[in-house]
CSV table of C-alpha atoms in Angstrom, one decimal:
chain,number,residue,atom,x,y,z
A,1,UNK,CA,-12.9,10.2,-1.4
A,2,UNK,CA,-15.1,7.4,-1.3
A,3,UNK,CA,-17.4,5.8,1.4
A,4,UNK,CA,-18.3,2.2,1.2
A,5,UNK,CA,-20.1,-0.1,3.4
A,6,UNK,CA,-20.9,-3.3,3.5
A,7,UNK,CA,-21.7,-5.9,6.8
A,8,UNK,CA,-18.7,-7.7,8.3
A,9,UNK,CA,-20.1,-10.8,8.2
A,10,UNK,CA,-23.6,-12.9,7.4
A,11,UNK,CA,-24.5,-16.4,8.3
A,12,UNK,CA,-26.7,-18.9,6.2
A,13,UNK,CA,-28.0,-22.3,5.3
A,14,UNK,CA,-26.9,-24.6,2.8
A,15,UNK,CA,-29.7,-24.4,-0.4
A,16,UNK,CA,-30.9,-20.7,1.1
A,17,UNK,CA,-31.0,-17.7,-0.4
A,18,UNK,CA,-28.8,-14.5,0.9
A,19,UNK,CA,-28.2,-11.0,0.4
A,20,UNK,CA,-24.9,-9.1,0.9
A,21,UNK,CA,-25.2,-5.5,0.5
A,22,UNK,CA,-23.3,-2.1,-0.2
A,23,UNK,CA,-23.9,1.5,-0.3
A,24,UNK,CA,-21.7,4.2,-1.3
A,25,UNK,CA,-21.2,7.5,-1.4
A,26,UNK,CA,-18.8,8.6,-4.3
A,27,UNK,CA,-18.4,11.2,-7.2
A,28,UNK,CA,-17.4,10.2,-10.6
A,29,UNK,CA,-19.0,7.0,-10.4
A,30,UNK,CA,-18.0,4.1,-13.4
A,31,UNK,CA,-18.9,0.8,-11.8
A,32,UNK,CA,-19.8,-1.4,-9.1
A,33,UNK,CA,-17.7,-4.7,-9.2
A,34,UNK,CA,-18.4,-7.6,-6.7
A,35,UNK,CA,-15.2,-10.0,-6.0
A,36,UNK,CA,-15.5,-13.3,-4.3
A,37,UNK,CA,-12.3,-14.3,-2.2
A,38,UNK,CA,-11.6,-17.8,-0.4
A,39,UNK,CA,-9.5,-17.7,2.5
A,40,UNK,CA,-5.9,-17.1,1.3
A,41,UNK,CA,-6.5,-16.2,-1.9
A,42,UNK,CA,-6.6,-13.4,-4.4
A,43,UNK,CA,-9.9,-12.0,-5.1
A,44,UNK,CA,-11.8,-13.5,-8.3
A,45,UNK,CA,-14.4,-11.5,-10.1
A,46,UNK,CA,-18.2,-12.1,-9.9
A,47,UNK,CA,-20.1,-9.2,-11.4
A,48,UNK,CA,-20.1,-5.9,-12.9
A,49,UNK,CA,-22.9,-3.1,-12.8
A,50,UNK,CA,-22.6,0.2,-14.7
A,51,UNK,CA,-26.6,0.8,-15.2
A,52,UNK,CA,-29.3,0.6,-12.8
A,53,UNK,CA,-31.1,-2.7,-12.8
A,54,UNK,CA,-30.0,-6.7,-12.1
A,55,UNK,CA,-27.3,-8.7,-13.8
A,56,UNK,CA,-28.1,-12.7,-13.4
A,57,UNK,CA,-25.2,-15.0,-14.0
A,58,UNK,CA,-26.1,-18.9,-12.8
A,59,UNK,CA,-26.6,-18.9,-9.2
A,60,UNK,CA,-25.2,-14.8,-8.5
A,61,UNK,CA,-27.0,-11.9,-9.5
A,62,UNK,CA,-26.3,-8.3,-8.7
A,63,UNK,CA,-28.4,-5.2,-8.6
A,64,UNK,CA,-27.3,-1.3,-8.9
A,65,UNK,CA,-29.5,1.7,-7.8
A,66,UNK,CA,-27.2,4.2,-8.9
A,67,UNK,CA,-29.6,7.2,-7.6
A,68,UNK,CA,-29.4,5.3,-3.9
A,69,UNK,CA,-25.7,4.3,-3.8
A,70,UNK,CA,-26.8,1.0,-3.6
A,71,UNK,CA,-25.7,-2.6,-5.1
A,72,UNK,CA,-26.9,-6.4,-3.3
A,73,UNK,CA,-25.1,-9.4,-4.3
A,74,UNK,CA,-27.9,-12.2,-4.6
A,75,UNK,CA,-26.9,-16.1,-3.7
A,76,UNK,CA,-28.9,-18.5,-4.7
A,77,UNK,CA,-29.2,-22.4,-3.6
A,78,UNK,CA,-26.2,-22.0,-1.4
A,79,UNK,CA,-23.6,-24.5,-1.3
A,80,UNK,CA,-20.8,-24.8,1.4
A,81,UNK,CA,-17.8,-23.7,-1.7
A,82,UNK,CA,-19.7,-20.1,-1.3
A,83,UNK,CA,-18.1,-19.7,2.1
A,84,UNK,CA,-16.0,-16.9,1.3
A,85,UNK,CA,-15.3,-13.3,1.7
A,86,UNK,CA,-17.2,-10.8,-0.8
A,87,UNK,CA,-16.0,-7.6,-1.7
A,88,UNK,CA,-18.0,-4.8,-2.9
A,89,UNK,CA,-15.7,-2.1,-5.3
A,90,UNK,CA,-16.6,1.1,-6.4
A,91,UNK,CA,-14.5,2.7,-9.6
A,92,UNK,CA,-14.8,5.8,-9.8
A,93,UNK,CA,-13.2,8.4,-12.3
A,94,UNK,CA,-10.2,10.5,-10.8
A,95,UNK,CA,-7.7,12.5,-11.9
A,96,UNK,CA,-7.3,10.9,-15.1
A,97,UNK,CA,-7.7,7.1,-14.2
A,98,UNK,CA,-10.7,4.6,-13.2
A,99,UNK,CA,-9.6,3.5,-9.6
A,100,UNK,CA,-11.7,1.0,-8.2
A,101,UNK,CA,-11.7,1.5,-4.0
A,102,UNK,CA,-12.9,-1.9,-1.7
A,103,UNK,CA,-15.2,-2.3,1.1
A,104,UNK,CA,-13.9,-4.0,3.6
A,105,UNK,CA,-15.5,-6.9,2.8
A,106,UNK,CA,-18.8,-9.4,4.2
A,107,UNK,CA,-17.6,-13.0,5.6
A,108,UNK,CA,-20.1,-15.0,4.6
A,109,UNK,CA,-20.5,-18.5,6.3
A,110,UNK,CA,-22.9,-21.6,4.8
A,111,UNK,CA,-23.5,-24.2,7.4
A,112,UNK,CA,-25.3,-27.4,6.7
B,1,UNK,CA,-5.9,-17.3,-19.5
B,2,UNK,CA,-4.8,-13.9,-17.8
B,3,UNK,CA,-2.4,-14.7,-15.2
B,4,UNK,CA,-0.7,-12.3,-13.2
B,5,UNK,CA,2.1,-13.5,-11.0
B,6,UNK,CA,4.3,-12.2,-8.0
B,7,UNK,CA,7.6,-12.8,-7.0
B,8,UNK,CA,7.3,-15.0,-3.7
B,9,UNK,CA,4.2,-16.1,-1.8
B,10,UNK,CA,6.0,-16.0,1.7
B,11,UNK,CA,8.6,-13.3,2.9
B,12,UNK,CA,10.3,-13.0,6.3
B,13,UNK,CA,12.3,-9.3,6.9
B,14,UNK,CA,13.8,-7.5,9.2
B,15,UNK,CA,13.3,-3.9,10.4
B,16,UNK,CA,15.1,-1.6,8.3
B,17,UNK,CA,15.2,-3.8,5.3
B,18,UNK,CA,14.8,-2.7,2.0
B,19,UNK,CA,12.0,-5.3,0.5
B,20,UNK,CA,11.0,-5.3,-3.3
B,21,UNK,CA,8.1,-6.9,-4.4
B,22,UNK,CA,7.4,-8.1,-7.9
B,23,UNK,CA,4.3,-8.5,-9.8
B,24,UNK,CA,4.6,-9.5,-13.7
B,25,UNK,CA,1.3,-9.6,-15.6
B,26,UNK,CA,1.2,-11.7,-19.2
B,27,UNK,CA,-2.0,-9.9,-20.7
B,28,UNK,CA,-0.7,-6.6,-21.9
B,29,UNK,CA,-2.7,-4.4,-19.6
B,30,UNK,CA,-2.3,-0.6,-19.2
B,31,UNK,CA,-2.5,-0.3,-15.5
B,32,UNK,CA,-1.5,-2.1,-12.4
B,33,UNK,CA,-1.9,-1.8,-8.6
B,34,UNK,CA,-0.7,-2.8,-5.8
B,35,UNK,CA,-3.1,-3.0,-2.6
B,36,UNK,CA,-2.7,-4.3,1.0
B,37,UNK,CA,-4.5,-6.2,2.7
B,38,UNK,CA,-5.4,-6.5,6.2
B,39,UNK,CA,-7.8,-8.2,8.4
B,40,UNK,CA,-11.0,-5.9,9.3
B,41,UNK,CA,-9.4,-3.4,7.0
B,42,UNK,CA,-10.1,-4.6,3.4
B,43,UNK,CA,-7.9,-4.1,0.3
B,44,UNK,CA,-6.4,-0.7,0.0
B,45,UNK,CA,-5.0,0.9,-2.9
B,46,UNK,CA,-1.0,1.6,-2.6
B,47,UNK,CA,0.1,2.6,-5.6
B,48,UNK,CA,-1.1,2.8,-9.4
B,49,UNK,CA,0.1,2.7,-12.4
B,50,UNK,CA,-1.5,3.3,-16.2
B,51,UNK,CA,1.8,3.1,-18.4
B,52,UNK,CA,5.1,2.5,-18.5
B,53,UNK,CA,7.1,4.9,-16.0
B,54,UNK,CA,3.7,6.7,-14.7
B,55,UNK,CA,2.4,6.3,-11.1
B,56,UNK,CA,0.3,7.5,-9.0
B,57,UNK,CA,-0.1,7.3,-5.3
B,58,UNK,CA,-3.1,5.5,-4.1
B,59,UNK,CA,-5.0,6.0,-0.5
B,60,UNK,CA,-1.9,4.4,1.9
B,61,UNK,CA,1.6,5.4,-0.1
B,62,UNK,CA,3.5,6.5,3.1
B,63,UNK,CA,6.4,4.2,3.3
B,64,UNK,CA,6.2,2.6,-0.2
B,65,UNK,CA,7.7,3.4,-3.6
B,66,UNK,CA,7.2,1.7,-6.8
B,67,UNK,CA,8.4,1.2,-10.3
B,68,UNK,CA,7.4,0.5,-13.7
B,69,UNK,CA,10.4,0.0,-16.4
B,70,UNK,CA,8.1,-2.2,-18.4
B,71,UNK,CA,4.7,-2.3,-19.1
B,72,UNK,CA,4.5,-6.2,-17.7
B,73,UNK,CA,6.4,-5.6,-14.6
B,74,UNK,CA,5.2,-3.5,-11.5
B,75,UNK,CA,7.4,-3.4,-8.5
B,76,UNK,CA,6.6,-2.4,-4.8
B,77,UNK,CA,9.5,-1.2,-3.1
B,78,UNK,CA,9.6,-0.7,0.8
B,79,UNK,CA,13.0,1.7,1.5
B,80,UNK,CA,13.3,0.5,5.2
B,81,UNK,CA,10.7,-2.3,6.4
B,82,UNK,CA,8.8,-1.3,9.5
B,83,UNK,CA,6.5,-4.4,11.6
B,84,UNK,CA,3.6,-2.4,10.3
B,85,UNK,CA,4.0,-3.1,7.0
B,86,UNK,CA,3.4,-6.8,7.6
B,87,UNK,CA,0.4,-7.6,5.8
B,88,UNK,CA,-0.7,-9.5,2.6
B,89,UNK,CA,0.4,-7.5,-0.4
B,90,UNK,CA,-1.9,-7.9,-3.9
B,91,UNK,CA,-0.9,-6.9,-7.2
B,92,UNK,CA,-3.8,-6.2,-9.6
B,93,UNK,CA,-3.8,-5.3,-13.3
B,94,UNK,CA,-6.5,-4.3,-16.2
B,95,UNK,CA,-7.1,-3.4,-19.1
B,96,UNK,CA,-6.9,0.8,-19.8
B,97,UNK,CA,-10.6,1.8,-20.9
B,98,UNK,CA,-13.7,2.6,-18.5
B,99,UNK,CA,-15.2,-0.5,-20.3
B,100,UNK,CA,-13.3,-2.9,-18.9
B,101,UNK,CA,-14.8,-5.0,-16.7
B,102,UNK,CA,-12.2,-6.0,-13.8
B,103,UNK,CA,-9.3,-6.6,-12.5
B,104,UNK,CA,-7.5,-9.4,-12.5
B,105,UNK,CA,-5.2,-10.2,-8.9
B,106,UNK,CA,-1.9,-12.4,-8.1
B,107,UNK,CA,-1.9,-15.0,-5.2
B,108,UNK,CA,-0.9,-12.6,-3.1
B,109,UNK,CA,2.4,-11.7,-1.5
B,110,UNK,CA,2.4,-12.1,2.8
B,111,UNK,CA,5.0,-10.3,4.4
B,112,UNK,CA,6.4,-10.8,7.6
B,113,UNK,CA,8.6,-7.8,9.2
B,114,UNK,CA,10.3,-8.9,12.4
């Protein structure tokens, strides 16, 4: 199985910085996804790592440590759309098939 | 655009109904899923499927069933409805190879079982 963690929920400022983060503890590991979901919506995708290192893209960049089961989501120059919920996935390689498995999830909230 | 869809956005049932949810993707993608998802709980995988007529149960299968005649169409079938299956159901599909990148999700099914 797989063991993923990530804080319920984090607070900020409009124009700040923030950093959501997951560990893991898995075998057969093929990717760290991060989804962003607004409140009644399906998940949309944000990044992807498969090697160590940082991905930038605009205003969200993610980092992998593969040998620490560890992954941050970077926000930059927050803006109130960001409120959301962000999801940290791990895919992993079993029996045959890539199955990603969720955290539960980090609330964040921008206030002005 | 990839767009995956689902059958109804809102669904009231009783106890002891049989419910079937539907999930058509447009894409041509290999697999499908269907997750829940609950509040404080996260999304978790129900059932999976990589081709036509395969599945394979995910981490929560008890109570569920599913079906895939086609490769676009991925059905979640619930034989008798209980109150704990109300939740918000997510259908999920992507591409077959460890390269690809993510999945792509439907607006969500949310179930109501009285």
């Amino acid at each position: 199985g797989q063991n993923i963690d990530q804080p319920t929920e984090m607070t900020a400022t409009e124009g700040a910085i923030v950093q959501i983060n997951c560990t893991y503890q898995t075998s057969g590991f093929n990717g760290l996804f991060w989804y962003q979901q607004h409140a009644g919506e399906a998940p949309t995708f944000l990044s992807y790592n498969v090697l160590d290192g940082l991905e930038e893209k605009g205003r969200f960049s993610s980092f992998l440590s593969r040998s620490k089961g560890y992954s941050y989501l970077l926000l930059k120059e927050l803006q109130m759309k960001d409120s959301a919920s962000y999801l940290c996935a791990v895919r992993a390689y079993s029996g045959g098939s890539y199955i990603p498995t969720f955290g539960r999830g980090t609330s964040l909230i921008v206030h002005p | 655009d990839v767009k995956v869809t689902q059958s109804s956005r809102y669904l009231v049932k009783r106890t002891g109904e049989k419910v079937f949810l539907e999930c058509v993707q447009d894409m041509d993608h290999e697999n499908m899923f269907w997750y829940r998802q609950d509040p404080g709980l996260g999304l978790r995988l129900i059932y999976f499927s990589y081709d036509v007529k395969m599945k394979e149960k995910g981490d929560i299968p008890e109570g569920y069933s599913v079906s895939r005649e086609k490769k676009e169409r991925f059905s979640l079938i619930l034989e008798s409805a209980s109150t704990n299956q109300t939740s918000m159901y997510l259908c999920a599909s992507s591409l077959g190879f460890q390269e690809e990148k993510t999945q792509y999700f439907g607006p969500g099914t949310r179930l109501l079982v009285l």
